[in-house]
């Protein structure tokens, strides 16, 4: 067995993941070299959603509905490992080659621009909201995107982190208000709990109840 966070899985799943992902990376590099495709983390995730082609995958549905998924830390984990291994397969043998077309290039700046622009140019009644499951980097990036428009109008934080250690994950909404990431007049909520347990219950009593999902 192996482990991802608090989840156990068969160790050969990593091998199966590598066997599935490497041909996709080969194709991505070919498109980059021959067609000038500019890859970003969100564009890569969209491609993976297409390749997954399974209705139980949230990334499949994001691909089908053209919903961007941003992941500033996409290299932190098994995908990062595969991208590293792929550099050897694609011919990168020293740091001098890293500026060329010998490996897949992911433009993270284009993604941060796109994500922040979604906040700044929001046309949905000119208001934004955030439902943030967990903490860390995703929580900060979502809040920071709303800073660009002087704060979100609605916010729900759902995680198990506490504020005593000074972490961003544990920070309550009033910390985001102090930065202008949530509007002063907003009524944000912090729910202390485990997201995979509580979020389905929240959906059942809100979006699903009023027939939007």
CSV table of C-alpha atoms in Angstrom, one decimal:
chain,number,residue,atom,x,y,z
A,1,UNK,CA,0.0,0.0,0.0
A,2,UNK,CA,0.9,3.6,-0.4
A,3,UNK,CA,-0.7,6.8,0.9
A,4,UNK,CA,-1.9,10.2,-0.4
A,5,UNK,CA,-2.6,12.4,2.5
A,6,UNK,CA,-5.0,10.4,4.7
A,7,UNK,CA,-6.0,8.0,1.8
A,8,UNK,CA,-4.5,4.6,1.3
A,9,UNK,CA,-4.2,3.2,-2.3
A,10,UNK,CA,-2.4,0.3,-4.0
A,11,UNK,CA,1.3,1.1,-4.7
A,12,UNK,CA,0.9,0.1,-8.4
A,13,UNK,CA,-1.6,2.9,-8.9
A,14,UNK,CA,1.5,5.2,-9.2
A,15,UNK,CA,2.8,2.9,-12.0
A,16,UNK,CA,-0.5,2.9,-13.7
A,17,UNK,CA,-0.6,6.7,-13.4
A,18,UNK,CA,2.8,7.0,-15.0
A,19,UNK,CA,1.8,4.6,-17.9
A,20,UNK,CA,-1.3,6.8,-18.5
A,21,UNK,CA,0.3,10.2,-18.2
A,22,UNK,CA,3.6,9.8,-20.1
A,23,UNK,CA,2.0,9.4,-23.6
A,24,UNK,CA,-0.1,12.5,-22.9
A,25,UNK,CA,3.0,14.4,-22.0
A,26,UNK,CA,4.6,13.2,-25.2
A,27,UNK,CA,1.7,14.5,-27.2
A,28,UNK,CA,1.8,17.8,-25.3
A,29,UNK,CA,5.5,18.3,-26.1
A,30,UNK,CA,4.9,17.5,-29.7
A,31,UNK,CA,2.1,20.1,-30.0
A,32,UNK,CA,4.3,22.6,-28.2
A,33,UNK,CA,7.2,22.0,-30.6
A,34,UNK,CA,5.3,21.7,-33.9
A,35,UNK,CA,2.2,23.8,-33.4
A,36,UNK,CA,3.4,26.4,-30.9
A,37,UNK,CA,0.9,25.5,-28.2
A,38,UNK,CA,1.5,27.5,-25.1
A,39,UNK,CA,0.7,25.3,-22.1
A,40,UNK,CA,-0.4,26.6,-18.7
A,41,UNK,CA,-1.4,24.6,-15.7
A,42,UNK,CA,-5.1,25.2,-16.4
A,43,UNK,CA,-4.7,24.2,-20.1
A,44,UNK,CA,-2.9,21.0,-19.0
A,45,UNK,CA,-5.7,20.2,-16.5
A,46,UNK,CA,-8.2,20.7,-19.3
A,47,UNK,CA,-6.3,18.3,-21.5
A,48,UNK,CA,-6.2,15.7,-18.7
A,49,UNK,CA,-9.9,16.1,-18.2
A,50,UNK,CA,-10.4,15.4,-21.8
A,51,UNK,CA,-8.1,12.3,-21.7
A,52,UNK,CA,-9.8,11.0,-18.5
A,53,UNK,CA,-13.1,10.8,-20.4
A,54,UNK,CA,-15.0,9.5,-17.4
A,55,UNK,CA,-18.2,10.9,-15.9
A,56,UNK,CA,-17.1,10.4,-12.3
A,57,UNK,CA,-14.3,12.9,-12.8
A,58,UNK,CA,-14.8,16.5,-11.9
A,59,UNK,CA,-12.1,17.4,-14.4
A,60,UNK,CA,-13.9,15.7,-17.1
A,61,UNK,CA,-17.0,17.8,-16.5
A,62,UNK,CA,-14.9,21.0,-16.3
A,63,UNK,CA,-13.5,20.1,-19.7
A,64,UNK,CA,-16.9,19.3,-21.1
A,65,UNK,CA,-18.3,22.7,-19.8
A,66,UNK,CA,-15.2,24.7,-20.6
A,67,UNK,CA,-14.6,25.6,-16.9
A,68,UNK,CA,-11.0,26.5,-16.2
A,69,UNK,CA,-9.3,24.8,-13.2
A,70,UNK,CA,-6.3,26.8,-11.8
A,71,UNK,CA,-3.6,25.0,-9.9
A,72,UNK,CA,-0.5,27.2,-9.2
A,73,UNK,CA,1.1,24.3,-7.4
A,74,UNK,CA,0.6,21.7,-10.1
A,75,UNK,CA,4.2,20.5,-9.8
A,76,UNK,CA,3.8,19.7,-6.0
A,77,UNK,CA,3.1,16.0,-6.1
A,78,UNK,CA,2.9,13.1,-8.5
A,79,UNK,CA,2.3,15.2,-11.6
A,80,UNK,CA,5.4,17.2,-10.8
A,81,UNK,CA,7.3,13.9,-10.5
A,82,UNK,CA,6.1,12.8,-13.9
A,83,UNK,CA,7.0,16.2,-15.5
A,84,UNK,CA,10.5,15.8,-14.0
A,85,UNK,CA,10.9,12.3,-15.3
A,86,UNK,CA,9.7,13.4,-18.7
A,87,UNK,CA,12.5,15.9,-19.0
A,88,UNK,CA,14.9,13.0,-19.2
A,89,UNK,CA,12.8,11.2,-21.7
A,90,UNK,CA,12.5,14.4,-23.8
A,91,UNK,CA,16.3,15.1,-23.9
A,92,UNK,CA,17.0,17.6,-21.1
A,93,UNK,CA,20.4,16.7,-19.7
A,94,UNK,CA,21.6,19.9,-18.1
A,95,UNK,CA,20.4,23.4,-16.9
A,96,UNK,CA,21.6,25.0,-20.1
A,97,UNK,CA,18.8,23.3,-22.0
A,98,UNK,CA,16.0,24.4,-19.7
A,99,UNK,CA,15.2,27.6,-21.7
A,100,UNK,CA,14.5,25.8,-25.0
A,101,UNK,CA,11.9,23.5,-26.4
A,102,UNK,CA,13.4,20.3,-25.1
A,103,UNK,CA,10.8,20.0,-22.3
A,104,UNK,CA,7.2,21.0,-21.6
A,105,UNK,CA,6.9,24.6,-20.6
A,106,UNK,CA,4.0,25.6,-18.2
A,107,UNK,CA,3.3,29.4,-18.2
A,108,UNK,CA,2.1,30.1,-14.6
A,109,UNK,CA,2.1,33.9,-15.2
A,110,UNK,CA,-0.6,33.5,-17.9
A,111,UNK,CA,-2.7,31.5,-15.4
A,112,UNK,CA,-2.4,34.0,-12.6
A,113,UNK,CA,-3.4,36.8,-15.0
A,114,UNK,CA,-6.4,34.8,-16.2
A,115,UNK,CA,-7.5,33.9,-12.6
A,116,UNK,CA,-7.2,37.5,-11.4
A,117,UNK,CA,-8.9,38.9,-14.5
A,118,UNK,CA,-11.9,36.6,-13.8
A,119,UNK,CA,-12.3,38.4,-10.5
A,120,UNK,CA,-11.7,41.9,-11.8
A,121,UNK,CA,-13.9,41.6,-14.9
A,122,UNK,CA,-16.7,39.5,-13.2
A,123,UNK,CA,-20.0,40.2,-15.0
A,124,UNK,CA,-22.2,38.1,-12.6
A,125,UNK,CA,-24.1,41.1,-11.1
A,126,UNK,CA,-20.7,42.6,-10.6
A,127,UNK,CA,-20.3,40.4,-7.4
A,128,UNK,CA,-18.0,37.5,-6.6
A,129,UNK,CA,-18.1,34.8,-4.0
A,130,UNK,CA,-15.8,32.0,-2.8
A,131,UNK,CA,-16.5,28.6,-1.3
A,132,UNK,CA,-13.1,27.5,-0.1
A,133,UNK,CA,-12.6,23.9,0.9
A,134,UNK,CA,-9.4,23.4,2.8
A,135,UNK,CA,-6.7,26.0,3.1
A,136,UNK,CA,-3.1,26.7,2.1
A,137,UNK,CA,-2.2,27.9,-1.3
A,138,UNK,CA,-5.6,27.5,-3.0
A,139,UNK,CA,-7.3,29.6,-0.2
A,140,UNK,CA,-4.7,32.3,-0.5
A,141,UNK,CA,-4.8,32.5,-4.3
A,142,UNK,CA,-8.6,32.7,-4.4
A,143,UNK,CA,-8.7,35.4,-1.7
A,144,UNK,CA,-5.9,37.3,-3.4
A,145,UNK,CA,-7.7,37.3,-6.7
A,146,UNK,CA,-10.6,39.0,-5.0
A,147,UNK,CA,-8.2,41.6,-3.6
A,148,UNK,CA,-7.8,42.8,-7.1
A,149,UNK,CA,-11.4,43.9,-7.1
A,150,UNK,CA,-11.5,45.3,-3.6
A,151,UNK,CA,-12.9,42.1,-2.0
A,152,UNK,CA,-15.4,39.3,-2.5
A,153,UNK,CA,-19.0,39.9,-1.7
A,154,UNK,CA,-19.6,36.4,-0.2
A,155,UNK,CA,-17.2,33.8,1.4
A,156,UNK,CA,-17.5,30.5,3.1
A,157,UNK,CA,-14.3,28.8,4.5
A,158,UNK,CA,-14.5,25.1,5.4
A,159,UNK,CA,-11.5,23.5,6.9
A,160,UNK,CA,-10.1,22.0,10.1
A,161,UNK,CA,-7.2,24.5,10.6
A,162,UNK,CA,-7.0,26.7,13.7
A,163,UNK,CA,-5.7,30.2,13.9
A,164,UNK,CA,-3.4,29.8,16.9
A,165,UNK,CA,-0.4,28.9,14.8
A,166,UNK,CA,-0.6,32.0,12.6
A,167,UNK,CA,-1.2,30.0,9.4
A,168,UNK,CA,-3.1,31.3,6.4
A,169,UNK,CA,-5.1,28.1,6.4
A,170,UNK,CA,-6.4,28.7,10.0
A,171,UNK,CA,-7.0,32.4,9.5
A,172,UNK,CA,-10.7,33.4,10.0
A,173,UNK,CA,-12.5,35.6,7.4
A,174,UNK,CA,-11.8,38.8,9.3
A,175,UNK,CA,-8.1,38.4,8.4
A,176,UNK,CA,-9.1,38.4,4.7
A,177,UNK,CA,-11.3,41.4,5.4
A,178,UNK,CA,-8.4,43.3,6.9
A,179,UNK,CA,-6.5,42.8,3.6
A,180,UNK,CA,-9.5,43.9,1.5
A,181,UNK,CA,-9.9,40.4,0.1
A,182,UNK,CA,-13.4,40.2,1.5
A,183,UNK,CA,-15.6,43.3,1.5
A,184,UNK,CA,-16.2,45.0,4.9
A,185,UNK,CA,-20.0,44.7,4.5
A,186,UNK,CA,-19.9,41.0,3.6
A,187,UNK,CA,-21.1,38.3,6.0
A,188,UNK,CA,-18.5,35.6,5.6
A,189,UNK,CA,-18.6,32.3,7.5
A,190,UNK,CA,-15.9,29.9,8.7
A,191,UNK,CA,-17.0,26.3,9.2
A,192,UNK,CA,-14.7,24.2,11.3
A,193,UNK,CA,-14.9,20.7,10.0
A,194,UNK,CA,-13.8,18.1,7.4
A,195,UNK,CA,-14.7,19.2,3.9
A,196,UNK,CA,-15.4,15.8,2.3
A,197,UNK,CA,-18.0,15.2,5.1
A,198,UNK,CA,-19.6,18.6,5.4
A,199,UNK,CA,-19.6,20.0,1.9
A,200,UNK,CA,-22.1,17.4,0.5
A,201,UNK,CA,-24.4,18.3,3.4
A,202,UNK,CA,-24.1,22.0,2.7
A,203,UNK,CA,-24.8,21.4,-1.0
A,204,UNK,CA,-27.8,19.2,-0.1
A,205,UNK,CA,-29.3,22.0,2.0
A,206,UNK,CA,-28.6,24.9,-0.4
A,207,UNK,CA,-27.9,24.5,-4.1
A,208,UNK,CA,-29.6,21.1,-4.4
A,209,UNK,CA,-32.6,22.1,-2.3
A,210,UNK,CA,-33.5,25.1,-4.5
A,211,UNK,CA,-33.0,23.1,-7.7
A,212,UNK,CA,-29.9,24.7,-9.1
A,213,UNK,CA,-28.0,21.4,-9.1
